[in-house]
Amino acid sequence: MATTITTMAEGDAALYRLLAWTSPAYPVGAYTYSHGLERAVQDGAVENRADLIAFVEAALRRGVGAVDGPLLAAAWRAAGADDDVVLDEVAELAAAWRGTAETALESSAQGAAFATVTASAWPEPRFAALAARHPRRLAHPVAFGAAAAWNGVPLRAALFGWFAGFAASLVSAGVRLVPLGQTDGQIATAALLAAVTAATEAALLADLEEVGTASPILDLFSMRHETQYTRLFRS
């Protein structure tokens, strides 16, 4: 009985960390980024709930999700094995693997914020060392994956939570931009469950040597957003 209670307590602690890290209250600045969605709305490509769902699903399945998921998984595995050499290689790859200036900022700025907050709220020497080796160049999925491994968060849960948080953040941006009602936002979030699950499964099976994306229209929206005259979001 004692063993069961201990296991449940450890699982609860890991879940608590995961929920904290993916909460909108975690101060990484996710609410300031739209991943090019602001430009898509400006251009009339996203005008309603169905369009928003399609945009987020494309980002999850064929856009950044197809890259960040495998990077998170690779960082988790390297951190779990305490292999700093491989972990640093993954960090460098993630820092370079961005299609536009704004998506690079989106990842590195949130990664830096995540590293700072997590090192203070959930101190772990190995995580502090990783952040010190990659100052302001630590991509968000790499920081998240390494922290998850060192804090007992299972890989699948970390991936699922990461994708769910990403989807929820974009839906929130869409609710403000289109605009949509709060109920529409929750319907969109519910509709994206299958895409979040699929992205999670794909990341678990991905070979980092063969990973790539095929979402030029999302990159185009991001690049056009860089010169948009009035903007609410940084990307």
Coordinates of N, CA and C in Angstrom, one line a residue:
M1 N 0.8 -1.2 0.0 CA 0.0 0.0 0.0 C 0.9 1.3 0.0
A2 N 2.0 1.2 0.8 CA 2.8 2.4 0.9 C 3.4 2.7 -0.5
T3 N 3.8 1.6 -1.2 CA 4.4 1.9 -2.6 C 3.4 2.5 -3.5
T4 N 2.2 2.1 -3.4 CA 1.1 2.7 -4.3 C 0.9 4.1 -4.0
I5 N 0.9 4.5 -2.7 CA 0.7 5.9 -2.3 C 1.9 6.7 -2.8
T6 N 3.1 6.2 -2.7 CA 4.3 7.0 -3.1 C 4.2 7.2 -4.6
T7 N 3.9 6.2 -5.4 CA 3.8 6.3 -6.8 C 2.8 7.3 -7.3
M8 N 1.6 7.3 -6.6 CA 0.6 8.2 -7.0 C 1.0 9.7 -6.7
A9 N 1.8 9.9 -5.5 CA 2.2 11.2 -5.2 C 3.2 11.7 -6.2
E10 N 4.1 10.8 -6.6 CA 5.1 11.2 -7.6 C 4.4 11.6 -8.9
G11 N 3.4 10.8 -9.3 CA 2.7 11.1 -10.5 C 2.0 12.4 -10.5
D12 N 1.4 12.6 -9.3 CA 0.7 13.9 -9.1 C 1.6 15.1 -9.2
A13 N 2.8 14.9 -8.6 CA 3.8 16.0 -8.7 C 4.2 16.3 -10.1
A14 N 4.4 15.3 -10.9 CA 4.8 15.5 -12.3 C 3.7 16.2 -13.1
L15 N 2.4 15.7 -12.8 CA 1.3 16.3 -13.5 C 1.1 17.8 -13.1
Y16 N 1.4 18.0 -11.8 CA 1.3 19.4 -11.3 C 2.3 20.3 -12.1
R17 N 3.5 19.9 -12.2 CA 4.5 20.6 -13.0 C 4.0 20.9 -14.4
L18 N 3.6 19.8 -15.1 CA 3.1 19.9 -16.5 C 2.0 20.9 -16.6
L19 N 1.0 20.8 -15.7 CA -0.1 21.8 -15.8 C 0.3 23.2 -15.6
A20 N 1.3 23.4 -14.7 CA 1.8 24.7 -14.4 C 2.5 25.3 -15.6
W21 N 3.4 24.4 -16.2 CA 4.2 24.9 -17.4 C 3.4 25.2 -18.6
T22 N 2.2 24.6 -18.8 CA 1.4 24.8 -19.9 C 0.2 25.7 -19.7
S23 N 0.2 26.2 -18.5 CA -0.9 27.1 -18.1 C -0.7 28.5 -18.7
P24 N -1.8 29.2 -19.1 CA -1.6 30.6 -19.6 C -1.0 31.5 -18.6
A25 N -1.0 31.1 -17.3 CA -0.5 31.9 -16.3 C 1.1 31.8 -16.2
Y26 N 1.6 30.8 -16.8 CA 3.1 30.6 -16.8 C 3.7 31.7 -17.6
P27 N 4.6 32.6 -17.1 CA 5.0 33.8 -17.8 C 6.0 33.7 -18.8
V28 N 5.6 33.0 -19.9 CA 6.6 32.9 -21.1 C 6.2 33.9 -22.2
G29 N 5.1 34.6 -22.0 CA 4.6 35.5 -23.1 C 3.9 35.0 -24.2
A30 N 3.4 33.8 -24.1 CA 2.7 33.1 -25.2 C 1.6 33.9 -25.8
Y31 N 0.9 34.7 -25.0 CA -0.2 35.5 -25.4 C 0.2 36.6 -26.4
T32 N 1.5 36.9 -26.5 CA 1.9 38.0 -27.4 C 2.2 37.5 -28.8
Y33 N 2.1 36.2 -29.1 CA 2.4 35.6 -30.4 C 1.2 35.0 -31.0
S34 N 1.1 35.1 -32.3 CA 0.0 34.5 -33.1 C 0.4 33.5 -34.1
H35 N 1.8 33.4 -34.3 CA 2.3 32.4 -35.3 C 1.8 32.7 -36.7
G36 N 1.7 34.0 -37.0 CA 1.3 34.4 -38.3 C -0.2 34.5 -38.5
L37 N -1.0 34.1 -37.5 CA -2.4 34.1 -37.6 C -3.0 35.5 -37.8
E38 N -2.3 36.4 -37.1 CA -2.8 37.8 -37.3 C -2.8 38.2 -38.8
R39 N -1.8 37.8 -39.5 CA -1.7 38.2 -40.9 C -2.8 37.4 -41.7
A40 N -3.0 36.1 -41.3 CA -4.0 35.3 -42.0 C -5.4 35.9 -41.9
V41 N -5.7 36.5 -40.7 CA -6.9 37.1 -40.5 C -7.0 38.4 -41.3
Q42 N -5.9 39.2 -41.3 CA -5.8 40.4 -42.1 C -6.1 40.1 -43.6
D43 N -5.5 39.0 -44.1 CA -5.7 38.7 -45.5 C -7.0 38.0 -45.9
G44 N -7.8 37.8 -44.9 CA -9.1 37.1 -45.1 C -9.0 35.6 -45.2
A45 N -7.9 35.0 -44.9 CA -7.8 33.6 -45.0 C -8.4 32.9 -43.8
V46 N -8.5 33.6 -42.7 CA -9.2 33.0 -41.5 C -10.3 34.0 -41.1
E47 N -11.5 33.5 -41.3 CA -12.7 34.4 -41.1 C -13.7 33.9 -40.1
N48 N -13.6 32.6 -39.7 CA -14.6 32.0 -38.9 C -13.9 30.8 -38.1
R49 N -14.7 30.1 -37.3 CA -14.3 29.1 -36.5 C -13.6 27.9 -37.3
A50 N -14.3 27.6 -38.4 CA -13.7 26.5 -39.2 C -12.4 26.8 -39.7
D51 N -12.2 28.1 -40.2 CA -10.9 28.5 -40.7 C -9.9 28.5 -39.6
L52 N -10.2 28.9 -38.4 CA -9.3 28.9 -37.3 C -8.8 27.5 -37.0
I53 N -9.8 26.5 -36.9 CA -9.4 25.1 -36.7 C -8.5 24.6 -37.7
A54 N -8.7 24.9 -39.0 CA -7.9 24.5 -40.1 C -6.5 25.1 -40.0
F55 N -6.4 26.3 -39.6 CA -5.1 27.0 -39.4 C -4.2 26.3 -38.4
V56 N -4.9 26.1 -37.2 CA -4.1 25.5 -36.1 C -3.8 24.0 -36.4
E57 N -4.7 23.3 -37.0 CA -4.4 21.9 -37.4 C -3.2 21.8 -38.3
A58 N -3.2 22.8 -39.3 CA -2.0 22.8 -40.2 C -0.7 23.0 -39.5
A59 N -0.8 24.0 -38.6 CA 0.5 24.2 -37.8 C 0.9 23.0 -37.0
L60 N -0.1 22.3 -36.4 CA 0.3 21.1 -35.6 C 0.8 20.0 -36.5
R61 N 0.1 19.7 -37.5 CA 0.4 18.5 -38.3 C 1.6 18.7 -39.3
R62 N 1.6 19.9 -40.0 CA 2.5 20.1 -41.1 C 3.5 21.3 -40.9
G63 N 3.2 22.1 -39.9 CA 4.0 23.2 -39.6 C 5.0 23.0 -38.5
V64 N 5.0 24.0 -37.6 CA 6.0 23.9 -36.5 C 5.8 22.7 -35.6
G65 N 4.6 22.1 -35.5 CA 4.4 20.9 -34.8 C 5.2 19.7 -35.2
A66 N 5.4 19.7 -36.6 CA 6.2 18.6 -37.1 C 7.6 18.6 -36.8
V67 N 8.1 19.8 -36.4 CA 9.5 20.0 -36.0 C 9.7 20.1 -34.5
D68 N 8.8 20.9 -33.8 CA 9.0 21.1 -32.4 C 8.7 19.8 -31.6
G69 N 7.8 19.0 -32.0 CA 7.5 17.8 -31.3 C 8.7 16.9 -31.3
P70 N 9.3 16.5 -32.4 CA 10.5 15.7 -32.4 C 11.7 16.3 -31.7
L71 N 11.8 17.6 -31.8 CA 12.9 18.3 -31.0 C 12.7 18.2 -29.5
L72 N 11.4 18.3 -29.1 CA 11.1 18.1 -27.7 C 11.4 16.7 -27.2
A73 N 11.0 15.7 -28.0 CA 11.3 14.3 -27.7 C 12.8 14.0 -27.6
A74 N 13.5 14.6 -28.6 CA 15.0 14.4 -28.6 C 15.6 15.0 -27.4
A75 N 15.2 16.2 -27.0 CA 15.7 16.8 -25.8 C 15.4 16.0 -24.6
W76 N 14.2 15.5 -24.5 CA 13.7 14.7 -23.3 C 14.6 13.5 -23.2
R77 N 14.8 12.8 -24.3 CA 15.6 11.6 -24.3 C 17.1 11.8 -23.9
A78 N 17.6 12.9 -24.5 CA 19.0 13.2 -24.2 C 19.2 13.6 -22.7
A79 N 18.3 14.4 -22.2 CA 18.3 14.9 -20.8 C 18.1 13.7 -19.9
G80 N 17.2 12.8 -20.3 CA 17.0 11.6 -19.4 C 18.2 10.7 -19.4
A81 N 19.0 10.7 -20.4 CA 20.2 9.9 -20.4 C 21.4 10.7 -19.9
D82 N 21.2 11.9 -19.5 CA 22.3 12.8 -19.0 C 23.4 12.9 -20.1
D83 N 23.0 13.0 -21.4 CA 23.9 13.1 -22.5 C 24.0 14.6 -22.9
D84 N 24.9 15.3 -22.3 CA 24.9 16.8 -22.6 C 25.4 17.0 -24.1
V85 N 26.2 16.1 -24.6 CA 26.6 16.3 -26.0 C 25.5 16.3 -27.0
V86 N 24.6 15.3 -26.9 CA 23.5 15.2 -27.7 C 22.5 16.3 -27.4
L87 N 22.3 16.6 -26.2 CA 21.3 17.6 -25.8 C 21.8 19.0 -26.4
D88 N 23.0 19.3 -26.3 CA 23.5 20.5 -26.9 C 23.4 20.6 -28.4
E89 N 23.5 19.4 -29.1 CA 23.3 19.3 -30.5 C 21.9 19.6 -30.9
V90 N 21.0 19.0 -30.1 CA 19.5 19.3 -30.3 C 19.2 20.7 -30.1
A91 N 19.8 21.3 -29.1 CA 19.6 22.8 -28.8 C 20.0 23.6 -29.9
E92 N 21.2 23.3 -30.5 CA 21.7 24.1 -31.6 C 20.9 23.9 -32.9
L93 N 20.4 22.7 -33.1 CA 19.6 22.4 -34.2 C 18.3 23.2 -34.1
A94 N 17.7 23.2 -33.0 CA 16.4 23.9 -32.7 C 16.6 25.4 -32.9
A95 N 17.7 25.9 -32.5 CA 17.9 27.4 -32.6 C 18.0 27.8 -34.1
A96 N 18.5 26.9 -34.9 CA 18.7 27.2 -36.3 C 17.5 26.9 -37.2
W97 N 16.6 26.0 -36.7 CA 15.5 25.4 -37.5 C 14.3 26.3 -37.4
R98 N 14.3 27.5 -38.0 CA 13.1 28.3 -38.0 C 13.0 28.9 -39.4
G99 N 11.7 29.0 -39.8 CA 11.5 29.4 -41.2 C 11.5 30.9 -41.4
T100 N 11.2 31.7 -40.3 CA 11.1 33.1 -40.4 C 11.7 33.8 -39.2
A101 N 12.0 35.1 -39.3 CA 12.5 35.8 -38.2 C 11.5 35.8 -37.0
E102 N 10.3 36.0 -37.3 CA 9.3 36.0 -36.2 C 9.1 34.7 -35.5
T103 N 9.1 33.6 -36.2 CA 8.9 32.3 -35.6 C 10.2 32.0 -34.8
A104 N 11.3 32.5 -35.2 CA 12.6 32.3 -34.5 C 12.5 33.1 -33.1
L105 N 12.0 34.3 -33.2 CA 11.8 35.1 -32.0 C 10.7 34.4 -31.1
E106 N 9.7 33.9 -31.7 CA 8.6 33.3 -30.9 C 9.2 32.1 -30.1
S107 N 10.1 31.3 -30.6 CA 10.6 30.2 -30.0 C 11.7 30.6 -29.0
S108 N 12.6 31.4 -29.4 CA 13.8 31.7 -28.5 C 13.3 32.6 -27.3
A109 N 12.5 33.6 -27.6 CA 12.0 34.4 -26.5 C 11.2 33.6 -25.4
Q110 N 10.3 32.8 -25.9 CA 9.6 32.0 -25.0 C 10.5 30.9 -24.3
G111 N 11.5 30.4 -25.0 CA 12.4 29.5 -24.4 C 13.2 30.2 -23.3
A112 N 13.7 31.4 -23.6 CA 14.5 32.1 -22.6 C 13.6 32.4 -21.3
A113 N 12.4 32.8 -21.6 CA 11.5 33.1 -20.4 C 11.2 31.9 -19.6
F114 N 10.9 30.8 -20.4 CA 10.7 29.5 -19.7 C 11.9 29.1 -18.8
A115 N 13.1 29.2 -19.4 CA 14.3 28.8 -18.7 C 14.4 29.7 -17.4
T116 N 14.2 31.0 -17.5 CA 14.4 31.8 -16.3 C 13.4 31.5 -15.2
V117 N 12.1 31.4 -15.6 CA 11.1 31.1 -14.6 C 11.2 29.7 -14.0
T118 N 11.5 28.7 -14.9 CA 11.6 27.4 -14.4 C 12.8 27.2 -13.5
A119 N 13.9 27.8 -13.8 CA 15.1 27.7 -13.0 C 14.9 28.3 -11.6
S120 N 14.0 29.3 -11.5 CA 13.7 29.9 -10.2 C 12.6 29.1 -9.4
A121 N 11.5 28.7 -10.1 CA 10.4 28.1 -9.5 C 10.6 26.6 -9.3
W122 N 11.4 25.9 -10.2 CA 11.6 24.5 -10.1 C 13.1 24.2 -10.2
P123 N 13.9 24.7 -9.3 CA 15.4 24.6 -9.5 C 15.9 23.2 -9.7
E124 N 16.7 23.1 -10.7 CA 17.3 21.8 -11.0 C 18.7 22.1 -11.6
P125 N 19.8 21.7 -11.0 CA 21.1 22.1 -11.5 C 21.4 21.8 -12.9
R126 N 21.0 20.6 -13.4 CA 21.3 20.3 -14.8 C 20.5 21.2 -15.8
F127 N 19.3 21.6 -15.4 CA 18.6 22.5 -16.2 C 19.2 23.9 -16.2
A128 N 19.7 24.4 -15.1 CA 20.4 25.6 -15.0 C 21.7 25.6 -15.8
A129 N 22.4 24.5 -15.9 CA 23.6 24.4 -16.7 C 23.2 24.4 -18.2
L130 N 22.2 23.8 -18.6 CA 21.7 23.8 -20.0 C 21.4 25.2 -20.4
A131 N 20.7 26.0 -19.6 CA 20.3 27.3 -19.9 C 21.6 28.2 -20.0
A132 N 22.5 28.0 -19.1 CA 23.8 28.8 -19.1 C 24.6 28.5 -20.4
R133 N 24.5 27.3 -20.9 CA 25.3 27.0 -22.1 C 24.7 27.6 -23.3
H134 N 23.4 27.9 -23.3 CA 22.7 28.4 -24.5 C 21.9 29.7 -24.1
P135 N 22.6 30.7 -23.7 CA 22.0 31.9 -23.3 C 21.2 32.6 -24.4
R136 N 19.9 32.8 -24.2 CA 19.0 33.4 -25.1 C 18.9 32.7 -26.5
R137 N 19.4 31.5 -26.6 CA 19.3 30.7 -27.8 C 18.6 29.3 -27.5
L138 N 18.0 29.2 -26.4 CA 17.4 27.9 -26.1 C 15.9 27.9 -26.6
A139 N 15.7 27.1 -27.6 CA 14.3 27.1 -28.1 C 13.3 26.5 -27.1
H140 N 12.1 27.0 -27.1 CA 11.1 26.6 -26.1 C 10.9 25.1 -26.0
P141 N 10.7 24.4 -27.2 CA 10.5 22.9 -27.0 C 11.7 22.2 -26.4
V142 N 12.9 22.6 -26.6 CA 14.1 22.0 -26.1 C 14.2 22.2 -24.6
A143 N 13.9 23.5 -24.2 CA 13.9 23.8 -22.7 C 12.8 23.0 -22.0
F144 N 11.6 22.9 -22.7 CA 10.5 22.2 -22.1 C 10.8 20.7 -22.0
G145 N 11.3 20.1 -23.0 CA 11.6 18.7 -23.0 C 12.6 18.3 -22.0
A146 N 13.7 19.1 -21.9 CA 14.7 18.8 -20.9 C 14.2 18.9 -19.5
A147 N 13.4 20.0 -19.2 CA 12.9 20.2 -17.9 C 11.9 19.1 -17.6
A148 N 11.1 18.6 -18.5 CA 10.2 17.6 -18.3 C 10.9 16.3 -17.9
A149 N 12.0 16.0 -18.6 CA 12.7 14.7 -18.3 C 13.3 14.8 -16.9
W150 N 13.9 15.9 -16.5 CA 14.6 16.1 -15.2 C 13.6 16.2 -14.1
N151 N 12.3 16.4 -14.4 CA 11.3 16.6 -13.3 C 10.3 15.5 -13.3
G152 N 10.6 14.4 -14.0 CA 9.8 13.2 -13.9 C 8.5 13.2 -14.7
V153 N 8.4 14.1 -15.7 CA 7.2 14.2 -16.5 C 7.4 13.2 -17.7
P154 N 6.5 12.2 -17.9 CA 6.7 11.2 -18.9 C 6.7 11.9 -20.3
L155 N 7.4 11.3 -21.3 CA 7.6 11.9 -22.6 C 6.2 12.1 -23.3
R156 N 5.4 11.1 -23.3 CA 4.1 11.3 -24.0 C 3.3 12.4 -23.4
A157 N 3.3 12.4 -22.1 CA 2.5 13.5 -21.4 C 3.1 14.9 -21.7
A158 N 4.4 15.0 -21.7 CA 5.1 16.2 -22.0 C 4.7 16.7 -23.4
L159 N 4.7 15.8 -24.4 CA 4.4 16.1 -25.8 C 2.9 16.6 -25.9
F160 N 2.1 15.8 -25.3 CA 0.6 16.0 -25.4 C 0.3 17.4 -24.8
G161 N 0.9 17.6 -23.6 CA 0.7 18.9 -22.9 C 1.2 20.1 -23.7
W162 N 2.4 19.9 -24.3 CA 3.0 20.9 -25.1 C 2.1 21.3 -26.3
F163 N 1.6 20.3 -27.0 CA 0.8 20.5 -28.2 C -0.6 21.1 -27.8
A164 N -1.1 20.7 -26.7 CA -2.4 21.2 -26.2 C -2.2 22.7 -25.9
G165 N -1.1 23.0 -25.2 CA -0.9 24.4 -24.9 C -0.7 25.3 -26.1
F166 N 0.0 24.8 -27.1 CA 0.2 25.5 -28.3 C -1.1 25.8 -29.0
A167 N -1.9 24.7 -29.1 CA -3.2 24.9 -29.8 C -4.1 25.8 -29.0
A168 N -4.1 25.7 -27.7 CA -5.0 26.6 -26.9 C -4.5 28.1 -27.1
S169 N -3.2 28.3 -27.2 CA -2.7 29.7 -27.3 C -3.1 30.3 -28.6
L170 N -3.1 29.5 -29.7 CA -3.5 30.0 -31.0 C -5.0 30.2 -31.1
V171 N -5.7 29.3 -30.5 CA -7.2 29.5 -30.4 C -7.5 30.8 -29.7
S172 N -6.9 31.0 -28.6 CA -7.1 32.3 -27.8 C -6.8 33.5 -28.7
A173 N -5.7 33.4 -29.5 CA -5.4 34.5 -30.4 C -6.5 34.7 -31.4
G174 N -6.9 33.6 -32.0 CA -8.0 33.7 -33.0 C -9.3 34.2 -32.4
V175 N -9.6 33.9 -31.2 CA -10.8 34.4 -30.6 C -10.8 36.0 -30.5
R176 N -9.6 36.5 -30.3 CA -9.4 37.9 -30.2 C -9.3 38.6 -31.6
L177 N -8.8 37.9 -32.5 CA -8.5 38.5 -33.9 C -9.6 38.4 -34.8
V178 N -10.4 37.3 -34.9 CA -11.4 37.2 -35.9 C -12.5 38.2 -35.9
P179 N -13.2 38.5 -34.8 CA -13.2 37.9 -33.5 C -14.2 36.8 -33.4
L180 N -14.1 35.9 -32.4 CA -15.0 34.9 -32.1 C -15.5 34.9 -30.7
G181 N -16.6 34.3 -30.4 CA -17.0 34.2 -29.0 C -16.2 33.1 -28.2
Q182 N -16.3 33.2 -26.9 CA -15.6 32.3 -26.1 C -16.1 30.8 -26.3
T183 N -17.3 30.7 -26.5 CA -17.8 29.3 -26.7 C -17.3 28.8 -28.0
D184 N -17.2 29.6 -29.1 CA -16.6 29.2 -30.3 C -15.1 28.8 -30.1
G185 N -14.5 29.5 -29.2 CA -13.1 29.1 -28.9 C -13.0 27.8 -28.3
Q186 N -13.9 27.4 -27.4 CA -13.9 26.1 -26.7 C -14.3 25.0 -27.7
I187 N -15.2 25.3 -28.6 CA -15.6 24.3 -29.6 C -14.4 24.0 -30.5
A188 N -13.6 25.1 -30.8 CA -12.4 24.9 -31.7 C -11.4 24.1 -30.9
T189 N -11.2 24.4 -29.6 CA -10.2 23.6 -28.8 C -10.6 22.1 -28.8
A190 N -11.9 21.8 -28.6 CA -12.4 20.4 -28.6 C -12.1 19.8 -29.9
A191 N -12.4 20.5 -31.0 CA -12.2 19.9 -32.3 C -10.8 19.6 -32.7
L192 N -9.8 20.2 -32.0 CA -8.4 20.0 -32.2 C -7.8 18.9 -31.5
L193 N -8.6 18.2 -30.7 CA -8.1 17.0 -29.9 C -7.4 16.0 -30.8
A194 N -8.1 15.7 -31.9 CA -7.5 14.7 -32.8 C -6.1 15.1 -33.4
A195 N -6.0 16.4 -33.7 CA -4.8 16.9 -34.3 C -3.7 16.9 -33.2
V196 N -4.0 17.3 -32.0 CA -3.0 17.2 -30.9 C -2.6 15.8 -30.7
T197 N -3.5 14.9 -30.7 CA -3.1 13.4 -30.5 C -2.2 12.9 -31.6
A198 N -2.6 13.3 -32.9 CA -1.8 12.9 -34.0 C -0.4 13.4 -34.0
A199 N -0.3 14.7 -33.6 CA 1.0 15.3 -33.5 C 1.9 14.7 -32.5
T200 N 1.2 14.3 -31.4 CA 2.0 13.6 -30.3 C 2.5 12.3 -30.7
E201 N 1.6 11.5 -31.4 CA 2.1 10.2 -31.8 C 3.2 10.3 -32.9
A202 N 3.0 11.3 -33.8 CA 4.1 11.5 -34.8 C 5.4 11.8 -34.2
A203 N 5.4 12.7 -33.2 CA 6.6 13.1 -32.5 C 7.3 11.9 -31.8
L204 N 6.5 11.1 -31.2 CA 7.1 9.9 -30.5 C 7.8 9.0 -31.5
L205 N 7.4 8.9 -32.7 CA 7.9 8.0 -33.7 C 8.9 8.6 -34.6
A206 N 9.1 9.9 -34.6 CA 9.9 10.6 -35.5 C 11.4 10.3 -35.4
D207 N 12.0 10.3 -36.5 CA 13.5 10.2 -36.6 C 14.0 11.6 -36.9
L208 N 14.7 12.2 -36.0 CA 15.2 13.6 -36.1 C 15.9 13.9 -37.4
E209 N 16.6 12.8 -37.9 CA 17.4 13.0 -39.1 C 16.5 13.1 -40.4
E210 N 15.2 12.8 -40.2 CA 14.3 12.8 -41.4 C 13.1 13.8 -41.2
V211 N 13.2 14.6 -40.2 CA 12.1 15.5 -39.8 C 12.1 16.7 -40.8
G212 N 11.0 17.2 -41.2 CA 10.9 18.4 -42.0 C 9.4 18.9 -42.0
T213 N 9.2 20.0 -42.6 CA 7.9 20.6 -42.6 C 7.5 20.9 -44.1
A214 N 6.2 21.1 -44.3 CA 5.7 21.4 -45.6 C 4.5 22.3 -45.5
S215 N 4.7 23.6 -45.0 CA 3.6 24.5 -44.8 C 4.1 25.9 -45.2
P216 N 4.4 26.1 -46.5 CA 4.8 27.4 -47.0 C 3.9 28.5 -46.8
I217 N 2.6 28.3 -46.8 CA 1.6 29.3 -46.6 C 1.7 29.9 -45.2
L218 N 2.0 29.0 -44.2 CA 2.1 29.5 -42.9 C 3.4 30.4 -42.7
D219 N 4.4 30.0 -43.4 CA 5.6 30.8 -43.4 C 5.4 32.1 -44.1
L220 N 4.6 32.1 -45.2 CA 4.3 33.3 -45.9 C 3.5 34.3 -45.0
F221 N 2.5 33.8 -44.3 CA 1.8 34.7 -43.4 C 2.7 35.3 -42.4
S222 N 3.6 34.5 -41.8 CA 4.6 35.0 -40.8 C 5.5 36.0 -41.4
M223 N 6.0 35.8 -42.6 CA 6.9 36.8 -43.3 C 6.1 38.1 -43.6
R224 N 4.9 38.0 -44.0 CA 4.1 39.2 -44.3 C 3.7 39.9 -43.0
H225 N 3.6 39.2 -41.9 CA 3.3 39.9 -40.7 C 4.4 40.8 -40.2
E226 N 5.7 40.5 -40.6 CA 6.8 41.3 -40.2 C 6.7 42.7 -40.7
T227 N 6.0 43.0 -41.8 CA 5.8 44.3 -42.3 C 4.4 44.8 -42.2
Q228 N 3.6 44.2 -41.5 CA 2.2 44.6 -41.3 C 2.2 45.9 -40.5
Y229 N 1.4 46.9 -41.0 CA 1.4 48.2 -40.5 C 1.0 48.3 -39.0
T230 N -0.2 47.8 -38.7 CA -0.7 47.7 -37.3 C -0.7 46.3 -36.8
R231 N -0.2 46.0 -35.6 CA -0.1 44.7 -35.2 C -0.5 44.6 -33.7
L232 N -1.2 43.6 -33.3 CA -1.4 43.3 -31.9 C -0.4 42.3 -31.3
F233 N 0.1 41.5 -32.2 CA 1.0 40.4 -31.8 C 2.4 40.5 -32.3
R234 N 3.4 39.9 -31.7 CA 4.8 39.9 -32.1 C 5.1 39.0 -33.3
S235 N 4.1 38.1 -33.6 CA 4.4 37.1 -34.7 C 3.0 36.8 -35.3

